[in-house]
Amino acid sequence: MSADFLTDLEALLRQRKADPPEGSYSATLLTDPVAVQRKIMEEAFEVCLELGADDVHPDRAAEEAADLVFHLMAGLVGAGVSWESVTDVLAGRMKP
């Protein structure tokens, strides 16, 4: 799977923000800053717990990281921050 997947995820979340399906979990995250903040903190904590384990399980770490990225992306979309702006910052930090 390519990095374009994140662009596709962002597009899906933007679509759900513009036209929220009834009962959609992601639509709730996109419109409730407190809910998405809590989920980002929860998922970040779970990633830290897994990475700090004596015996890190790669599959579990990947699952927790995926949850964190999803919720972070939802928070960014909800706040009107593009994924491209995030990658631009990261790319700028790589320059010598």
GROMACS .gro file of C-alpha atoms in nm:
model
   96
    1MET     CA    1   0.000   0.000   0.000
    2SER     CA    2   0.135   0.340  -0.091
    3ALA     CA    3   0.139   0.667   0.097
    4ASP     CA    4  -0.145   0.775  -0.134
    5PHE     CA    5  -0.367   0.581   0.104
    6LEU     CA    6  -0.338   0.867   0.354
    7THR     CA    7  -0.447   1.112   0.086
    8ASP     CA    8  -0.744   0.886   0.012
    9LEU     CA    9  -0.827   0.866   0.383
   10GLU     CA   10  -0.812   1.244   0.409
   11ALA     CA   11  -1.046   1.278   0.110
   12LEU     CA   12  -1.292   1.031   0.265
   13LEU     CA   13  -1.288   1.220   0.594
   14ARG     CA   14  -1.338   1.554   0.416
   15GLN     CA   15  -1.635   1.404   0.231
   16ARG     CA   16  -1.782   1.278   0.559
   17LYS     CA   17  -1.734   1.622   0.712
   18ALA     CA   18  -1.915   1.786   0.420
   19ASP     CA   19  -2.194   1.526   0.407
   20PRO     CA   20  -2.199   1.336   0.737
   21PRO     CA   21  -2.368   0.997   0.724
   22GLU     CA   22  -2.619   0.950   1.005
   23GLY     CA   23  -2.463   0.774   1.303
   24SER     CA   24  -2.111   0.789   1.156
   25TYR     CA   25  -1.832   0.757   1.414
   26SER     CA   26  -1.589   0.949   1.195
   27ALA     CA   27  -1.844   1.229   1.139
   28THR     CA   28  -1.870   1.265   1.518
   29LEU     CA   29  -1.492   1.294   1.545
   30LEU     CA   30  -1.488   1.558   1.272
   31THR     CA   31  -1.738   1.781   1.450
   32ASP     CA   32  -1.655   1.726   1.817
   33PRO     CA   33  -1.307   1.859   1.901
   34VAL     CA   34  -1.320   1.727   2.259
   35ALA     CA   35  -1.407   1.374   2.144
   36VAL     CA   36  -1.127   1.364   1.888
   37GLN     CA   37  -0.876   1.513   2.134
   38ARG     CA   38  -0.961   1.242   2.386
   39LYS     CA   39  -0.926   0.967   2.123
   40ILE     CA   40  -0.591   1.104   2.002
   41MET     CA   41  -0.461   1.108   2.360
   42GLU     CA   42  -0.597   0.759   2.428
   43GLU     CA   43  -0.447   0.613   2.111
   44ALA     CA   44  -0.111   0.786   2.168
   45PHE     CA   45  -0.102   0.642   2.519
   46GLU     CA   46  -0.176   0.293   2.385
   47VAL     CA   47   0.107   0.326   2.131
   48CYS     CA   48   0.341   0.431   2.411
   49LEU     CA   49   0.235   0.137   2.626
   50GLU     CA   50   0.299  -0.107   2.345
   51LEU     CA   51   0.635   0.045   2.253
   52GLY     CA   52   0.738   0.042   2.617
   53ALA     CA   53   0.653  -0.323   2.672
   54ASP     CA   54   0.932  -0.567   2.752
   55ASP     CA   55   0.819  -0.774   2.455
   56VAL     CA   56   0.686  -0.543   2.183
   57HIS     CA   57   0.439  -0.717   1.954
   58PRO     CA   58   0.490  -0.566   1.608
   59ASP     CA   59   0.135  -0.640   1.492
   60ARG     CA   60  -0.017  -0.484   1.802
   61ALA     CA   61   0.213  -0.180   1.775
   62ALA     CA   62   0.108  -0.138   1.411
   63GLU     CA   63  -0.261  -0.162   1.504
   64GLU     CA   64  -0.225   0.097   1.779
   65ALA     CA   65  -0.025   0.325   1.548
   66ALA     CA   66  -0.294   0.291   1.280
   67ASP     CA   67  -0.560   0.391   1.534
   68LEU     CA   68  -0.350   0.693   1.630
   69VAL     CA   69  -0.296   0.801   1.268
   70PHE     CA   70  -0.668   0.764   1.190
   71HIS     CA   71  -0.775   0.973   1.487
   72LEU     CA   72  -0.502   1.230   1.423
   73MET     CA   73  -0.615   1.260   1.061
   74ALA     CA   74  -0.976   1.304   1.175
   75GLY     CA   75  -0.866   1.578   1.415
   76LEU     CA   76  -0.667   1.754   1.146
   77VAL     CA   77  -0.951   1.738   0.893
   78GLY     CA   78  -1.196   1.860   1.156
   79ALA     CA   79  -0.969   2.157   1.226
   80GLY     CA   80  -0.915   2.234   0.857
   81VAL     CA   81  -0.549   2.128   0.852
   82SER     CA   82  -0.438   1.943   0.540
   83TRP     CA   83  -0.220   1.633   0.545
   84GLU     CA   84  -0.007   1.805   0.281
   85SER     CA   85   0.076   2.082   0.527
   86VAL     CA   86   0.193   1.816   0.775
   87THR     CA   87   0.410   1.643   0.515
   88ASP     CA   88   0.549   1.980   0.404
   89VAL     CA   89   0.664   2.048   0.760
   90LEU     CA   90   0.823   1.702   0.780
   91ALA     CA   91   0.994   1.747   0.444
   92GLY     CA   92   1.128   2.086   0.553
   93ARG     CA   93   1.280   1.928   0.860
   94MET     CA   94   1.473   1.681   0.645
   95LYS     CA   95   1.663   1.950   0.457
   96PRO     CA   96   2.026   1.991   0.565
   0.00000   0.00000   0.00000
